Short mmCIF file of C-alpha atoms and ligand atoms in Angstrom, two decimals:
data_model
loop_
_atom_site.label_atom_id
_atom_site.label_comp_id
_atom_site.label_asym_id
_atom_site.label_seq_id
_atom_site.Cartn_x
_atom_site.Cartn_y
_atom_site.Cartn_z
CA UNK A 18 84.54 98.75 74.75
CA UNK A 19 81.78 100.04 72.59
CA UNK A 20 78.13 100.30 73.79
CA UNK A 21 75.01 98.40 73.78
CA UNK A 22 71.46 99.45 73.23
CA UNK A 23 69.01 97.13 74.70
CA UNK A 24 65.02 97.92 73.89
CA UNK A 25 61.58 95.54 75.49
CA UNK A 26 58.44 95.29 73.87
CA UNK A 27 55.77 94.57 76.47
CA UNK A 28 52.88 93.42 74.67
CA UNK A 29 49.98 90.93 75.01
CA UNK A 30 50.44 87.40 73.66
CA UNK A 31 48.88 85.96 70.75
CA UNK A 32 47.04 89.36 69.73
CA UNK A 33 50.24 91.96 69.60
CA UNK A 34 52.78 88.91 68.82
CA UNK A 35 53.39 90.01 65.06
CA UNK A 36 53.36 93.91 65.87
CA UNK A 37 56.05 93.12 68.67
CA UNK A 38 58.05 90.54 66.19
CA UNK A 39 58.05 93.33 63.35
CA UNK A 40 59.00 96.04 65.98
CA UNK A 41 62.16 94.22 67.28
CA UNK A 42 63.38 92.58 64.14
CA UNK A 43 63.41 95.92 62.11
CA UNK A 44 65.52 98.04 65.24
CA UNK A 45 67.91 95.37 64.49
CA UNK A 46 67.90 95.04 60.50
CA UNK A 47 67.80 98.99 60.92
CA UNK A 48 71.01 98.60 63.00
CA UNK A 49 72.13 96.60 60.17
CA UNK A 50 72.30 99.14 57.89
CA UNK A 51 74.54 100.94 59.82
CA UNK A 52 77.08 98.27 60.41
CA UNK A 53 76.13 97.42 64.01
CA UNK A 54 75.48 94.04 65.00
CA UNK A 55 72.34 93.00 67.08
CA UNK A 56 69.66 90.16 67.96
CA UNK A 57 66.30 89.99 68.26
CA UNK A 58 64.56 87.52 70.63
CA UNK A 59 61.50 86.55 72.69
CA UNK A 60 61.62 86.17 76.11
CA UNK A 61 61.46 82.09 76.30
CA UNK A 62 59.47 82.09 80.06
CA UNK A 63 56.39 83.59 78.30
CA UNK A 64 56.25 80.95 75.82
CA UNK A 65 53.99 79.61 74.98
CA UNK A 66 52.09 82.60 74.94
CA UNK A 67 48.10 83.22 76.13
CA UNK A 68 45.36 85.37 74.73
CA UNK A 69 46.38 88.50 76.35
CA UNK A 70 49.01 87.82 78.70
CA UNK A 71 51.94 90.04 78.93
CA UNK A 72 55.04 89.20 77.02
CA UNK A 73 58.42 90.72 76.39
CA UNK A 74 60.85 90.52 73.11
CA UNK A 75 63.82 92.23 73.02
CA UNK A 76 65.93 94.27 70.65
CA UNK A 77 69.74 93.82 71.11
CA UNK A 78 71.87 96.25 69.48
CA UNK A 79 75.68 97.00 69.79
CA UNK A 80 78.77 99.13 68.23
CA UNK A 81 80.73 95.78 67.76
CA UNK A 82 79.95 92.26 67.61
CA UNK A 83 82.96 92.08 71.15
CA UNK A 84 80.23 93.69 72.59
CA UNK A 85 77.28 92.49 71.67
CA UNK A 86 78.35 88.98 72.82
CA UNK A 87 79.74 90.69 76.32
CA UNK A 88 76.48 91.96 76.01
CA UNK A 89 74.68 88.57 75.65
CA UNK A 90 76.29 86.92 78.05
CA UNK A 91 73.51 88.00 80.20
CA UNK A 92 69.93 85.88 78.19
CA UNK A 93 68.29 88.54 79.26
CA UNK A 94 69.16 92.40 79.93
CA UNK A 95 69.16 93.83 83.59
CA UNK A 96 68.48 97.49 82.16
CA UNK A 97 66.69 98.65 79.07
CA UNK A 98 67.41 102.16 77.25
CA UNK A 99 63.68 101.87 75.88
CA UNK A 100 60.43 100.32 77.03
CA UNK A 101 57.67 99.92 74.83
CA UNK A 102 54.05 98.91 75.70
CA UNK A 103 51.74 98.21 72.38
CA UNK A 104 48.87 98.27 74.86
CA UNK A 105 48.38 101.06 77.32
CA UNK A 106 46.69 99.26 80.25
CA UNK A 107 50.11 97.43 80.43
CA UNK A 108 51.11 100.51 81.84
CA UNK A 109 49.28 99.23 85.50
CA UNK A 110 52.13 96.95 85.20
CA UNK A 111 52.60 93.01 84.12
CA UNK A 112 52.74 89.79 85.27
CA UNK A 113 53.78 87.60 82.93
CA UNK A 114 53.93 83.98 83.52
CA UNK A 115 57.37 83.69 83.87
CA UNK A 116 57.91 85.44 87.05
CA UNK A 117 56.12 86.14 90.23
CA UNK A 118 53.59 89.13 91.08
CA UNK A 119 53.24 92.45 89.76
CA UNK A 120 56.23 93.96 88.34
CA UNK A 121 56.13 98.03 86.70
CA UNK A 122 55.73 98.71 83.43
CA UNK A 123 59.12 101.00 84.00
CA UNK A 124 61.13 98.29 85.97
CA UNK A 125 63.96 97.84 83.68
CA UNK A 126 64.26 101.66 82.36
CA UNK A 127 67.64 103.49 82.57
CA UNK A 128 67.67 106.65 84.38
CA UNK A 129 66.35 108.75 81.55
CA UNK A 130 65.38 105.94 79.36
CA UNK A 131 62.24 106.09 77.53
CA UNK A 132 58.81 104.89 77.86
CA UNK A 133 56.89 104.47 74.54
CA UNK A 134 52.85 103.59 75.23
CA UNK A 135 50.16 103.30 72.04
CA UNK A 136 47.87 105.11 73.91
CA UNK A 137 45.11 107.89 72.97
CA UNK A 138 45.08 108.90 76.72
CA UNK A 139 46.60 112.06 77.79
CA UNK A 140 50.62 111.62 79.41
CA UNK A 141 48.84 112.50 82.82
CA UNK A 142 46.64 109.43 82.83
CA UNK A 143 49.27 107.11 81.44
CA UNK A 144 51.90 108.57 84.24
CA UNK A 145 49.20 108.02 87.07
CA UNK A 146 48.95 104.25 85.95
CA UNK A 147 52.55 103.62 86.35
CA UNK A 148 54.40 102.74 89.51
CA UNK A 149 57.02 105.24 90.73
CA UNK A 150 60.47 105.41 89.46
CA UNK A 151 63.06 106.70 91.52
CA UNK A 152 65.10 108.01 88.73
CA UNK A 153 63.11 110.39 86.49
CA UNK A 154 62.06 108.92 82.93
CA UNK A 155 60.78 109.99 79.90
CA UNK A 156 57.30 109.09 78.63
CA UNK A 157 56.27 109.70 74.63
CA UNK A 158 52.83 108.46 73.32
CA UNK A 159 52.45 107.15 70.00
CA UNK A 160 49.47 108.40 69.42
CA UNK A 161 46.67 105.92 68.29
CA UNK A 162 44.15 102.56 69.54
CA UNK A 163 46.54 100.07 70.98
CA UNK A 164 47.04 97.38 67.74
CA UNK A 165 45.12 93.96 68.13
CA UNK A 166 45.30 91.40 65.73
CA UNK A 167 46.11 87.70 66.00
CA UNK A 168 48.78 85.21 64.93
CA UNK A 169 47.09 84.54 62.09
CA UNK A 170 45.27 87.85 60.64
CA UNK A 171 47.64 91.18 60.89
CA UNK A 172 45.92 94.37 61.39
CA UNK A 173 48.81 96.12 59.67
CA UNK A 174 47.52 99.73 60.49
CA UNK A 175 51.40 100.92 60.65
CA UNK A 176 51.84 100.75 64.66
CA UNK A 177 55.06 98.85 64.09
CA UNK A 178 56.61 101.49 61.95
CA UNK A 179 55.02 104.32 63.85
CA UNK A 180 56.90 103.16 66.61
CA UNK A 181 60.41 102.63 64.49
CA UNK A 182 59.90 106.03 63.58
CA UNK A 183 59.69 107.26 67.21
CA UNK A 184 62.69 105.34 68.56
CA UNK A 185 64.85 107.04 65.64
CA UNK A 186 64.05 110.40 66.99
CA UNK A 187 64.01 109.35 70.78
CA UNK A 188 67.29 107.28 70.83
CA UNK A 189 69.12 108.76 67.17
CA UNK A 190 72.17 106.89 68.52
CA UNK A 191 70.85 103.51 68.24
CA UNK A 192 68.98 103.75 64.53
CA UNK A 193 68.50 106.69 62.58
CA UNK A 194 65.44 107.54 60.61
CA UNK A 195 67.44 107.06 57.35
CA UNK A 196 67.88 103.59 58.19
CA UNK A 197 64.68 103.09 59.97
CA UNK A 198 63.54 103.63 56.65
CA UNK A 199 65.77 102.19 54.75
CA UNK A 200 64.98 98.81 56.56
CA UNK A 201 61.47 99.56 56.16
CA UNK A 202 61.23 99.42 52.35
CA UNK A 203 63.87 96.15 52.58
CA UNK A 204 61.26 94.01 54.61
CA UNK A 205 57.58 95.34 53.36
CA UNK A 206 58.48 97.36 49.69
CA UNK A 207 55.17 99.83 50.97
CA UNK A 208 56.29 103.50 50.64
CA UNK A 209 53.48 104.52 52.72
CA UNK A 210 54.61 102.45 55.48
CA UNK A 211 58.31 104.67 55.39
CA UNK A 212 55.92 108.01 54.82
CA UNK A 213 53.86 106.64 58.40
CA UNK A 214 57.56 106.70 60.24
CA UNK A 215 58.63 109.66 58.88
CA UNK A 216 55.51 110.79 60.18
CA UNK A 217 55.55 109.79 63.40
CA UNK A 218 59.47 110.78 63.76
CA UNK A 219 58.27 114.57 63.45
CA UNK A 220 55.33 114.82 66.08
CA UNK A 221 56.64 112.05 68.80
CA UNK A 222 57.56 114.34 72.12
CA UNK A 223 58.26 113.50 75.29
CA UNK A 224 57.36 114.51 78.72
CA UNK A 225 59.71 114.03 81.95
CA UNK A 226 58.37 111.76 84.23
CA UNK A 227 59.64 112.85 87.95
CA UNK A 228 60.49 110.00 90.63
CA UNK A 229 57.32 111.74 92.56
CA UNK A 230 54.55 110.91 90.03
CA UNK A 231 53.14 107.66 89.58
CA UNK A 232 51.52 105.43 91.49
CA UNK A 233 52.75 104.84 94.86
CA UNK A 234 52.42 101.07 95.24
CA UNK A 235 55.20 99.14 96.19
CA UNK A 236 56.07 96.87 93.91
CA UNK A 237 55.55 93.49 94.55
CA UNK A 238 58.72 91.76 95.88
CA UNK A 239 59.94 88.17 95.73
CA UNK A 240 63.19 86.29 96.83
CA UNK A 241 63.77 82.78 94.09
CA UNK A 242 63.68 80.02 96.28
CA UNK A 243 67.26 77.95 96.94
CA UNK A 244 67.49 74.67 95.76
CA UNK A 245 67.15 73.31 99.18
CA UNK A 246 64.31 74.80 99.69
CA UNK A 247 62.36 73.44 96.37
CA UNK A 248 59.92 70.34 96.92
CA UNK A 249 61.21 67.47 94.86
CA UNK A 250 59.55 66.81 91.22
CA UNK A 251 57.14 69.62 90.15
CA UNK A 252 54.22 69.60 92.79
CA UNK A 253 51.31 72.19 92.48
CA UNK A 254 49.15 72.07 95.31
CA UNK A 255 45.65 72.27 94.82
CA UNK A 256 43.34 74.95 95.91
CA UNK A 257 42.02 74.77 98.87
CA UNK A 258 38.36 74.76 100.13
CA UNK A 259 36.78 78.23 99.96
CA UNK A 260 35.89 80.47 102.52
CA UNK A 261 31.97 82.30 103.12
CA UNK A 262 31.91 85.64 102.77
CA UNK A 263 31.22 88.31 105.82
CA UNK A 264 28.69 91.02 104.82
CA UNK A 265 30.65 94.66 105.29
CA UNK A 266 26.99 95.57 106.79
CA UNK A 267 25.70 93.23 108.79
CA UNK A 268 28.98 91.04 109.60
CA UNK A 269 26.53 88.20 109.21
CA UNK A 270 28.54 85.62 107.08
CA UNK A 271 27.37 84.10 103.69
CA UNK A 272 27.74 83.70 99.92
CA UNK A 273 30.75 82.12 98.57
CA UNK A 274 34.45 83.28 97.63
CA UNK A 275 37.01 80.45 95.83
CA UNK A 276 40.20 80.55 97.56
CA UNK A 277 42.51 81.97 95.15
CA UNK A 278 46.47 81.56 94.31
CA UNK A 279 47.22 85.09 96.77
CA UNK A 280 49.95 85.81 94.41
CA UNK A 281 49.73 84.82 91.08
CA UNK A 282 46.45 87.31 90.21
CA UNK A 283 46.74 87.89 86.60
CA UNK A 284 44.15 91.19 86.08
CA UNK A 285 46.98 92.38 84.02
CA UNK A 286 46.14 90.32 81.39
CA UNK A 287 42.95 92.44 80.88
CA UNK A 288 42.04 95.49 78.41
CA UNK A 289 38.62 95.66 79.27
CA UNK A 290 36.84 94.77 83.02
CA UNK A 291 32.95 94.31 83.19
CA UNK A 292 30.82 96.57 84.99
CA UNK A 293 27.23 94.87 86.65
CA UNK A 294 24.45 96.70 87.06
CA UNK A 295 22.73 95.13 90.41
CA UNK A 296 19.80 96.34 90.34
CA UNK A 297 18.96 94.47 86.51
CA UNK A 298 20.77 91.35 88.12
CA UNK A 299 18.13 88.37 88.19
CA UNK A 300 20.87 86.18 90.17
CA UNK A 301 20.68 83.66 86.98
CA UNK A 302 23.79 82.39 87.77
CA UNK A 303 25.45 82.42 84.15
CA UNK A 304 28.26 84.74 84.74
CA UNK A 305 29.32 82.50 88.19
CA UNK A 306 28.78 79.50 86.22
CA UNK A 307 30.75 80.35 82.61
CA UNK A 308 33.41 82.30 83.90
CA UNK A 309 36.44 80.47 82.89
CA UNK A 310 38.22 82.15 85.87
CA UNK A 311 36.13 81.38 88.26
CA UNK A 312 36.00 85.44 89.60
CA UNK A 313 32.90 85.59 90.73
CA UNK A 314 32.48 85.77 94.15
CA UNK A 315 28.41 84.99 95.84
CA UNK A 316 27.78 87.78 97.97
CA UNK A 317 25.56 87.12 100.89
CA UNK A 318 22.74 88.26 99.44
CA UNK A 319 22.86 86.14 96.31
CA UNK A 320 24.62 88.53 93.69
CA UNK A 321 27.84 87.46 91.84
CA UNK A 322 30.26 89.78 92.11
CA UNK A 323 33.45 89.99 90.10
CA UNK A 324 36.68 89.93 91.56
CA UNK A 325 38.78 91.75 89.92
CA UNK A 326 41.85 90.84 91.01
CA UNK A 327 41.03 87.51 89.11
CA UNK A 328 39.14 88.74 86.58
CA UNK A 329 41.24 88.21 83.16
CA UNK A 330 38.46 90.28 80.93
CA UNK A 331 38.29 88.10 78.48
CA UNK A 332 33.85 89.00 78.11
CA UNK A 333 32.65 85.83 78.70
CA UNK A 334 30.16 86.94 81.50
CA UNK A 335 29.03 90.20 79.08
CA UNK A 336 28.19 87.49 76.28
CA UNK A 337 26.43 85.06 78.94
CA UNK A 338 24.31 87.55 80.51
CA UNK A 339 20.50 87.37 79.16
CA UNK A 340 19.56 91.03 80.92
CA UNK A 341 20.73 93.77 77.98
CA UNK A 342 23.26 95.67 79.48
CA UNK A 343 23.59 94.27 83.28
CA UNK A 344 27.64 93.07 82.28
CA UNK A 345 29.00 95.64 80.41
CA UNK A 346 32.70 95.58 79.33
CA UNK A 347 34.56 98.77 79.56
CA UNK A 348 37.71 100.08 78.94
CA UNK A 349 40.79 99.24 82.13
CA UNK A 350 41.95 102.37 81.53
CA UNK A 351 38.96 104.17 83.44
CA UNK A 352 39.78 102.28 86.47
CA UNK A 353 42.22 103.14 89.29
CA UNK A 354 41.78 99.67 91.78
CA UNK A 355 40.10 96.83 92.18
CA UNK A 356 37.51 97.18 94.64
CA UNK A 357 34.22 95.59 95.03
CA UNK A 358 31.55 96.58 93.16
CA UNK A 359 29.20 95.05 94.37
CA UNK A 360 30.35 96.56 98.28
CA UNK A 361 30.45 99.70 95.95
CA UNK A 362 26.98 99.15 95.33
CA UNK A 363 25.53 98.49 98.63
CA UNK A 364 26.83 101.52 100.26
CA UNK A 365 25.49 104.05 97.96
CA UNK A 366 23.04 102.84 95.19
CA UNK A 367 22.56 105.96 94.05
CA UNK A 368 26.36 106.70 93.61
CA UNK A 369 27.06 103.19 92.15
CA UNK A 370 24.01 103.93 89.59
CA UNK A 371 25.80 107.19 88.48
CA UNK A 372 29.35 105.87 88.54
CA UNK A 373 28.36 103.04 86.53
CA UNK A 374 26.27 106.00 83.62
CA UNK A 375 29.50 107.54 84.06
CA UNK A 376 31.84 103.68 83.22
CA UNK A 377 29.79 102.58 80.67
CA UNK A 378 30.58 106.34 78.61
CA UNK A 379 33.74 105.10 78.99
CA UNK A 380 33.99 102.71 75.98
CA UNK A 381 36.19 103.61 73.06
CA UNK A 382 36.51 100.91 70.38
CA UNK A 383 38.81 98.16 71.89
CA UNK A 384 39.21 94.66 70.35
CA UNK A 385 40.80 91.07 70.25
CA UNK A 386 40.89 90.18 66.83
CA UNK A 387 38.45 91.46 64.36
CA UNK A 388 34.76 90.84 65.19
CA UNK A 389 33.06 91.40 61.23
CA UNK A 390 34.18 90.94 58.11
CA UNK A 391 36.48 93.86 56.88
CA UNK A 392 36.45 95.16 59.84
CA UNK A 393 40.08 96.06 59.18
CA UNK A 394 39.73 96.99 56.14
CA UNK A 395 37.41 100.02 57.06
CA UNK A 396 39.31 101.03 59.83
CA UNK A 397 43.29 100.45 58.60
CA UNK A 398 42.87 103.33 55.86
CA UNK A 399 41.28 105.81 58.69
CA UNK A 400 44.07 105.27 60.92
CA UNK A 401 46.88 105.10 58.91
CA UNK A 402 45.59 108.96 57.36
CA UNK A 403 45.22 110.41 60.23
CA UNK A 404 48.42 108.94 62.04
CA UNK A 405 46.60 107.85 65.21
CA UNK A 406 45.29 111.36 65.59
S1 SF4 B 502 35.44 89.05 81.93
FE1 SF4 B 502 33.83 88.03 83.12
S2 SF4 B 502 33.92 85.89 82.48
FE2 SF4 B 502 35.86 86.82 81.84
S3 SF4 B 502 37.31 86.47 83.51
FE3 SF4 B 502 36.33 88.45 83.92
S4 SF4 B 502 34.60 88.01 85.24
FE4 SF4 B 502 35.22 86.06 84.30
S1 SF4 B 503 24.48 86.59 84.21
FE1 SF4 B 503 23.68 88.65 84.48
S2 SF4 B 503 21.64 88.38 85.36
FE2 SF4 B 503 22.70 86.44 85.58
S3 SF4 B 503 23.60 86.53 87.65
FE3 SF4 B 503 25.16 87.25 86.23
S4 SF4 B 503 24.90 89.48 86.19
FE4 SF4 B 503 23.04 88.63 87.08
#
């Protein structure tokens, strides 16, 4: 029997769907070159895909085509030797819409597979976002602003062979750089594109990731339902009525909080959350009104506060707000829960007002899709130059 290579791209729909495509079709074309037989696929449950939410293809690879189809048998693979996320707030973790509650971004990993993250953060933040392993990992960092584009405009800023270039020096026995390359010039003809993975295959390193580190969350767990059990014909029951809101201070109940599915809470699907200054707030209602997520919950005292367990970051309530600067959008990655701000807020004003100087710092250039005309074109050259650096 010979052996299989399986690799995940975790990346968010519509926006990363042509990096991921490009990333798993060329490990396999790569493959190719070396005789070995493989498949490339999306993961059908995330179909059709949303702005943003996680989704998975995979890269198939084997030493035969006996066991590649052994291989296959299985739709979808139980254990991966690499997991890559194109975005490094999937790193919290996803929930895609093809399976229940929070899963890790390391779930499938072998013992001493390999994490790959697009990620300018240091390995230390990236390892504190992800849940615990209980076999140690490996985590390397393609260095570089996590790749947004669309499905109809590529920003081709060479993530995708950045990352090909990093898999031939992490895993040498599934591609090698040679024909990493080789299937680089066959599907794009841009010798700078083979220079960028050549690139990238000399400075990608790795750092051990202990089953200690991470976050300590337990992952959520779910059992499928027996047939039995399932109601007949597909019945979603609504939402019910929602509940007033106690104050933490007084106990005195008000305001207003939508009951919400309690499992299904989809802040993965952010990049950015939005931060609200309270004290600029002029309780216009906009944000509670155009949020398409309904997330804002009326506090007793008549702010909206967003919920950011339901909060999908999409910026509507930053664009909707007419006070400059009360809804600012700032990077998930300077977050480590999802508490209140607005309890946050009426504890300490003083501490809210500084850690909300401090959030707002916190905003390196993120983006869905371009937002200006050539945009791209004045950042692609930049990028590509300096390798991510
Ligand atoms: S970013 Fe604002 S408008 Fe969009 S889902 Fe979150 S709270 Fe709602
Ligand atoms: S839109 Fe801005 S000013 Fe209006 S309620 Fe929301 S946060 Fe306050």
């Amino acid at each position: 029997m010979g052996r299989l290579f399986a690799v995940e791209i975790v990346y968010r729909g519509i926006f990363q769907k042509t990096l991921a495509k490009n990333i798993s079709r060329t490990i396999v074309l790569a493959a190719h070159q070396e005789g070995k037989p493989g498949i490339s696929f999306g993961r059908y449950g995330d179909s059709p895909e949303r702005n943003g939410i996680p989704a998975k293809n995979f890269a198939i690879v084997a030493t035969d085509d006996v066991t590649l189809e052994e291989g296959m048998a299985k739709y979808e693979p139980q254990e991966v030797d690499i997991t890559i996320a194109v975005d490094d707030t999937l790193a919290k973790g996803v929930e895609s819409w093809a399976w229940y509650g929070l899963q890790p971004i390391n779930r499938l990993l072998k013992p001493g597979g390999t994490l790959i993250v697009t990620s300018k953060e240091p390995p230390e933040t990236l390892i504190a976002m992800a849940h615990r392993k209980e076999c140690p990992y490996r985590l390397a960092i393609v260095k570089g602003i996590p790749s947004f584009s669309g499905l109809w405009v590529y920003k081709d800023d060479h993530t995708d062979v950045r990352i090909l270039g990093a898999i031939a020096k992490l895993l040498p026995e599934l591609v090698s750089l040679e024909s990493v390359q080789k299937a680089i010039l066959a599907e794009w003809n841009d010798p700078l594109k083979v220079t960028s993975a050549a690139r990238s295959y000399e400075r990608i390193s790795t750092v051990t990731v202990e089953p200690h580190q991470g976050n300590p969350e337990e992952p959520y767990r779910f059992e499928l339902p027996k047939w039995w059990e399932m109601r007949e014909g597909i019945a979603i029951p609504s939402i019910p009525r929602g509940g007033a809101i106690q104050d933490p201070e007084s106990q005195a109940m008000g305001g207003y909080r939508p009951e919400r599915n309690p499992t299904f809470k989809k802040f993965t699907t952010r990049t950015m959350r939005p931060v609200v200054d309270f004290e600029t707030c002029i309780k216009c209602t906009l944000c509670w009104l155009q949020c398409p997520d309904s997330c804002f919950d009326v506090t007793p005292d008549g702010f909206y506060d967003a919920n950011m367990e339901a909060c999908c970051g999409c910026g509507v309530c930053e664009a909707v707000c007419p006070v400059p600067n009360c809804v600012t959008m700032v990077n998930e990655v300077a977050f480590c829960d999802n508490a209140s701000q607005w309890e946050m807020w009426k504890k300490d004003k003083e501490s809210y007002r500084k850690w909300l100087e401090q959030k707002i710092e916190h905003r390196p250039e993120r983006s869905h899709g371009f937002r200006y005309r050539g945009q791209y074109e004045e950042q692609i050259p930049a990028m590509i130059e300096s390798g991510g650096e």
